Amino acid sequence: MERNASFFTIARSFKAIFLDSYGVVKNHRGLIPGVQGTINYLRDSGKTLRILTNDASRSPEQQAARFEHQGLKGLQPEEIITSGMMAHMYLVHKAKSGRVAYLGTPDAAAYILRADCPSVPVSDIDLDDIDDISAMVFLDDEGFDWNQDINKTVNLLRKRNIPAIVANSDKLYPVAQNDVSIATGGIARLVESILNRNFIHFGKPDSQMFSYAFDHINQYGQFGKSDILMVGDTLHTDILGGNKFGVATALVFTGNTSPDTVDLDISASGIIPDYICPSIVH
């Protein structure tokens, strides 16, 4: 493990750079200051770039427009890979009939759920009329009553043996320098523990997103896993996912991980990045 390395020095050794979005490119304050220069440097150096995000609330097109609005120029939708994309692909092949129930916002449902497969928010479900519910999807941490609708979700999954899909595996996300909020994955983990069930999770650290990104860049060139660097701010998603997929990993301190606790976090988790650097702008 190489510490306090310059990101620019690290990046020179790789042909493709995978970046987490929240905590690497941006955080609760907005864009990381100087990130436009880093993106420009990677492009000028001929690096292939992909953003890998567990944000399932927006499509790649919406993500690219959001980055543009925040001031980051030049990211294309095809360079952004989301956990919502993975969940959508699964539902296209698996949820071919009946209604799909969801926790989340209508906007997230419109992006992820199939137009020809009726979807219904959990709040609108009548638990006495659920025989045609074919899947349950955890989409977002907003758009529902946490008390009533999580309870209803538990009862739905007790009564119906159907696939439960988690479109965002993140358990929490930063909302201020020292504060976090519970994310979709955290809600899903709670329900899993109550029901003693394993749901289908998409997003880092699971391999689907990495496999998709790897196959996607190989449509435009020849890349081996040794050519790729995954950069993230969270050991349990970004770094673990990259390690499991077999690519090099770099941990940064602009999101969930603090330099004050990083040694304890690594020791407690057993998740070891190849590199540690302050941010992607140095």
C-alpha positions as semicolon CSV with decimal commas, in nm:
position;residue;x (nm);y (nm);z (nm)
1;M;0,000;0,000;0,000
2;E;0,147;0,333;-0,111
3;R;0,050;0,633;0,104
4;N;0,027;1,006;0,033
5;A;0,095;0,953;-0,333
6;S;0,001;1,212;-0,592
7;F;-0,305;1,104;-0,787
8;F;-0,150;1,238;-1,107
9;T;0,157;1,023;-1,049
10;I;-0,056;0,715;-0,979
11;A;-0,278;0,769;-1,283
12;R;0,018;0,771;-1,523
13;S;0,053;0,393;-1,480
14;F;-0,300;0,314;-1,598
15;K;-0,488;0,330;-1,928
16;A;-0,837;0,358;-1,774
17;I;-0,958;0,538;-1,462
18;F;-1,283;0,446;-1,287
19;L;-1,401;0,721;-1,050
20;D;-1,670;0,705;-0,786
21;S;-1,898;1,008;-0,809
22;Y;-2,001;1,114;-0,460
23;G;-1,694;1,160;-0,241
24;V;-1,445;1,168;-0,530
25;V;-1,579;1,404;-0,797
26;K;-1,824;1,584;-0,570
27;N;-1,941;1,584;-0,209
28;H;-2,201;1,760;0,008
29;R;-2,047;2,098;-0,080
30;G;-2,068;2,041;-0,456
31;L;-1,787;1,967;-0,698
32;I;-1,447;1,898;-0,544
33;P;-1,249;2,219;-0,613
34;G;-1,011;2,157;-0,901
35;V;-1,182;1,846;-1,035
36;Q;-1,230;2,000;-1,380
37;G;-0,853;2,024;-1,411
38;T;-0,819;1,657;-1,321
39;I;-1,075;1,551;-1,582
40;N;-0,897;1,766;-1,840
41;Y;-0,560;1,613;-1,743
42;L;-0,695;1,258;-1,779
43;R;-0,840;1,335;-2,121
44;D;-0,524;1,514;-2,239
45;S;-0,324;1,210;-2,123
46;G;-0,535;0,976;-2,333
47;K;-0,695;0,799;-2,036
48;T;-1,031;0,628;-2,074
49;L;-1,267;0,758;-1,806
50;R;-1,576;0,610;-1,645
51;I;-1,783;0,732;-1,349
52;L;-1,917;0,440;-1,143
53;T;-2,191;0,551;-0,907
54;N;-2,435;0,379;-0,673
55;D;-2,679;0,667;-0,725
56;A;-2,989;0,502;-0,871
57;S;-3,206;0,814;-0,868
58;R;-3,095;0,952;-1,207
59;S;-3,021;0,812;-1,552
60;P;-2,674;0,861;-1,706
61;E;-2,820;1,143;-1,917
62;Q;-2,958;1,311;-1,606
63;Q;-2,630;1,255;-1,422
64;A;-2,433;1,417;-1,705
65;A;-2,673;1,713;-1,712
66;R;-2,642;1,747;-1,334
67;F;-2,261;1,755;-1,355
68;E;-2,287;2,018;-1,631
69;H;-2,520;2,227;-1,415
70;Q;-2,275;2,202;-1,123
71;G;-1,994;2,325;-1,347
72;L;-1,817;2,009;-1,457
73;K;-1,789;2,019;-1,835
74;G;-1,743;1,741;-2,085
75;L;-1,872;1,426;-1,915
76;Q;-2,079;1,219;-2,158
77;P;-2,372;0,995;-2,057
78;E;-2,193;0,687;-2,194
79;E;-1,908;0,758;-1,950
80;I;-2,142;0,727;-1,651
81;I;-2,242;0,384;-1,521
82;T;-2,501;0,365;-1,245
83;S;-2,638;0,095;-1,020
84;G;-2,980;0,191;-1,156
85;M;-2,868;0,073;-1,501
86;M;-2,785;-0,268;-1,358
87;A;-3,118;-0,294;-1,178
88;H;-3,304;-0,190;-1,492
89;M;-3,133;-0,460;-1,699
90;Y;-3,227;-0,722;-1,441
91;L;-3,592;-0,616;-1,434
92;V;-3,617;-0,615;-1,813
93;H;-3,533;-0,986;-1,815
94;K;-3,692;-1,100;-1,490
95;A;-4,005;-0,893;-1,422
96;K;-4,205;-0,976;-1,734
97;S;-4,553;-0,972;-1,586
98;G;-4,751;-0,833;-1,296
99;R;-4,688;-0,515;-1,101
100;V;-4,353;-0,408;-0,954
101;A;-4,369;-0,245;-0,611
102;Y;-4,112;0,016;-0,513
103;L;-3,982;0,237;-0,235
104;G;-3,859;0,567;-0,375
105;T;-3,952;0,862;-0,589
106;P;-4,162;0,852;-0,908
107;D;-3,864;0,997;-1,100
108;A;-3,640;0,708;-0,993
109;A;-3,916;0,462;-1,081
110;A;-3,961;0,616;-1,426
111;Y;-3,589;0,570;-1,497
112;I;-3,535;0,219;-1,359
113;L;-3,866;0,037;-1,397
114;R;-3,993;-0,086;-1,732
115;A;-4,257;0,123;-1,901
116;D;-4,453;-0,184;-2,012
117;C;-4,453;-0,339;-1,662
118;P;-4,686;-0,148;-1,427
119;S;-4,516;-0,012;-1,116
120;V;-4,677;0,095;-0,793
121;P;-4,535;0,276;-0,489
122;V;-4,559;0,073;-0,171
123;S;-4,779;0,344;-0,022
124;D;-5,051;0,262;-0,279
125;I;-5,048;-0,113;-0,224
126;D;-5,341;-0,289;-0,063
127;L;-5,190;-0,582;0,127
128;D;-5,511;-0,778;0,065
129;D;-5,459;-0,747;-0,312
130;I;-5,098;-0,842;-0,385
131;D;-5,121;-1,164;-0,587
132;D;-4,996;-0,989;-0,901
133;I;-4,696;-0,819;-0,737
134;S;-4,398;-0,980;-0,914
135;A;-4,102;-0,790;-0,761
136;M;-4,009;-0,537;-0,495
137;V;-3,749;-0,269;-0,568
138;F;-3,565;-0,044;-0,320
139;L;-3,496;0,266;-0,531
140;D;-3,433;0,568;-0,314
141;D;-3,438;0,696;0,044
142;E;-3,699;0,960;-0,040
143;G;-4,056;0,963;-0,167
144;F;-4,226;0,754;0,100
145;D;-4,332;0,748;0,465
146;W;-4,046;0,579;0,650
147;N;-4,265;0,439;0,927
148;Q;-4,573;0,325;0,740
149;D;-4,420;0,220;0,409
150;I;-4,120;0,031;0,546
151;N;-4,360;-0,163;0,768
152;K;-4,578;-0,232;0,464
153;T;-4,272;-0,348;0,268
154;V;-4,187;-0,597;0,543
155;N;-4,539;-0,737;0,535
156;L;-4,549;-0,752;0,155
157;L;-4,228;-0,958;0,149
158;R;-4,355;-1,180;0,430
159;K;-4,665;-1,262;0,229
160;R;-4,512;-1,282;-0,120
161;N;-4,204;-1,486;-0,215
162;I;-4,085;-1,248;-0,485
163;P;-3,746;-1,105;-0,587
164;A;-3,639;-0,802;-0,382
165;I;-3,398;-0,580;-0,576
166;V;-3,177;-0,312;-0,420
167;A;-3,087;-0,052;-0,682
168;N;-2,839;0,129;-0,456
169;S;-2,628;-0,075;-0,212
170;D;-2,495;0,226;-0,019
171;K;-2,595;0,211;0,347
172;L;-2,533;0,581;0,413
173;Y;-2,411;0,901;0,250
174;P;-2,258;1,223;0,383
175;V;-2,484;1,526;0,417
176;A;-2,235;1,748;0,602
177;Q;-1,871;1,729;0,705
178;N;-1,947;1,513;1,009
179;D;-2,303;1,394;0,944
180;V;-2,453;1,114;0,734
181;S;-2,799;1,003;0,628
182;I;-2,932;0,651;0,581
183;A;-2,932;0,548;0,214
184;T;-3,143;0,293;0,026
185;G;-2,904;0,011;0,097
186;G;-2,932;0,076;0,471
187;I;-3,311;0,047;0,455
188;A;-3,282;-0,274;0,255
189;R;-3,033;-0,423;0,503
190;L;-3,278;-0,352;0,785
191;V;-3,558;-0,534;0,605
192;E;-3,325;-0,821;0,512
193;S;-3,229;-0,870;0,875
194;I;-3,594;-0,864;0,986
195;L;-3,695;-1,125;0,727
196;N;-3,373;-1,330;0,734
197;R;-3,354;-1,300;0,354
198;N;-3,086;-1,204;0,105
199;F;-3,194;-0,947;-0,152
200;I;-3,043;-0,888;-0,496
201;H;-2,803;-0,595;-0,464
202;F;-2,672;-0,384;-0,750
203;G;-2,386;-0,138;-0,734
204;K;-2,047;-0,147;-0,568
205;P;-1,904;-0,364;-0,414
206;D;-2,089;-0,624;-0,624
207;S;-1,927;-0,718;-0,951
208;Q;-2,200;-0,635;-1,205
209;M;-2,106;-0,268;-1,241
210;F;-1,735;-0,344;-1,274
211;S;-1,802;-0,617;-1,530
212;Y;-2,024;-0,386;-1,732
213;A;-1,767;-0,105;-1,723
214;F;-1,488;-0,345;-1,820
215;D;-1,683;-0,483;-2,115
216;H;-1,789;-0,133;-2,218
217;I;-1,440;0,014;-2,239
218;N;-1,323;-0,293;-2,431
219;Q;-1,566;-0,202;-2,706
220;Y;-1,339;0,098;-2,775
221;G;-0,993;-0,048;-2,709
222;Q;-0,801;-0,332;-2,552
223;F;-0,786;-0,325;-2,174
224;G;-0,683;-0,580;-1,917
225;K;-0,766;-0,551;-1,551
226;S;-0,409;-0,443;-1,480
227;D;-0,474;-0,134;-1,697
228;I;-0,751;-0,004;-1,469
229;L;-0,747;0,206;-1,151
230;M;-1,062;0,235;-0,936
231;V;-1,072;0,550;-0,721
232;G;-1,315;0,579;-0,431
233;D;-1,375;0,732;-0,091
234;T;-1,532;0,427;0,080
235;L;-1,357;0,105;0,175
236;H;-1,667;-0,115;0,186
237;T;-1,798;-0,023;-0,161
238;D;-1,543;0,134;-0,395
239;I;-1,226;-0,027;-0,265
240;L;-1,372;-0,367;-0,181
241;G;-1,548;-0,380;-0,518
242;G;-1,231;-0,291;-0,707
243;N;-1,026;-0,539;-0,506
244;K;-1,276;-0,819;-0,567
245;F;-1,284;-0,745;-0,941
246;G;-0,907;-0,752;-0,957
247;V;-0,821;-0,393;-1,047
248;A;-0,591;-0,152;-0,863
249;T;-0,760;0,074;-0,609
250;A;-0,693;0,420;-0,468
251;L;-0,862;0,563;-0,156
252;V;-0,919;0,938;-0,124
253;F;-1,021;1,156;0,172
254;T;-1,281;1,382;0,010
255;G;-1,582;1,177;0,116
256;N;-1,659;0,905;0,369
257;T;-1,307;0,820;0,489
258;S;-1,105;1,044;0,720
259;P;-0,725;1,050;0,736
260;D;-0,759;1,048;1,116
261;T;-0,929;0,707;1,121
262;V;-0,808;0,542;0,800
263;D;-0,560;0,308;0,969
264;L;-0,824;0,187;1,213
265;D;-1,079;0,151;0,932
266;I;-0,840;-0,057;0,722
267;S;-0,737;-0,272;1,016
268;A;-1,096;-0,332;1,126
269;S;-1,227;-0,410;0,778
270;G;-0,931;-0,593;0,627
271;I;-0,994;-0,396;0,306
272;I;-0,662;-0,264;0,179
273;P;-0,632;-0,015;-0,109
274;D;-0,324;-0,017;-0,330
275;Y;-0,286;0,359;-0,292
276;I;-0,398;0,631;-0,052
277;C;-0,400;0,994;-0,167
278;P;-0,571;1,308;-0,036
279;S;-0,787;1,365;-0,344
280;I;-0,789;1,338;-0,722
281;V;-0,684;1,702;-0,765
282;H;-0,322;1,666;-0,648
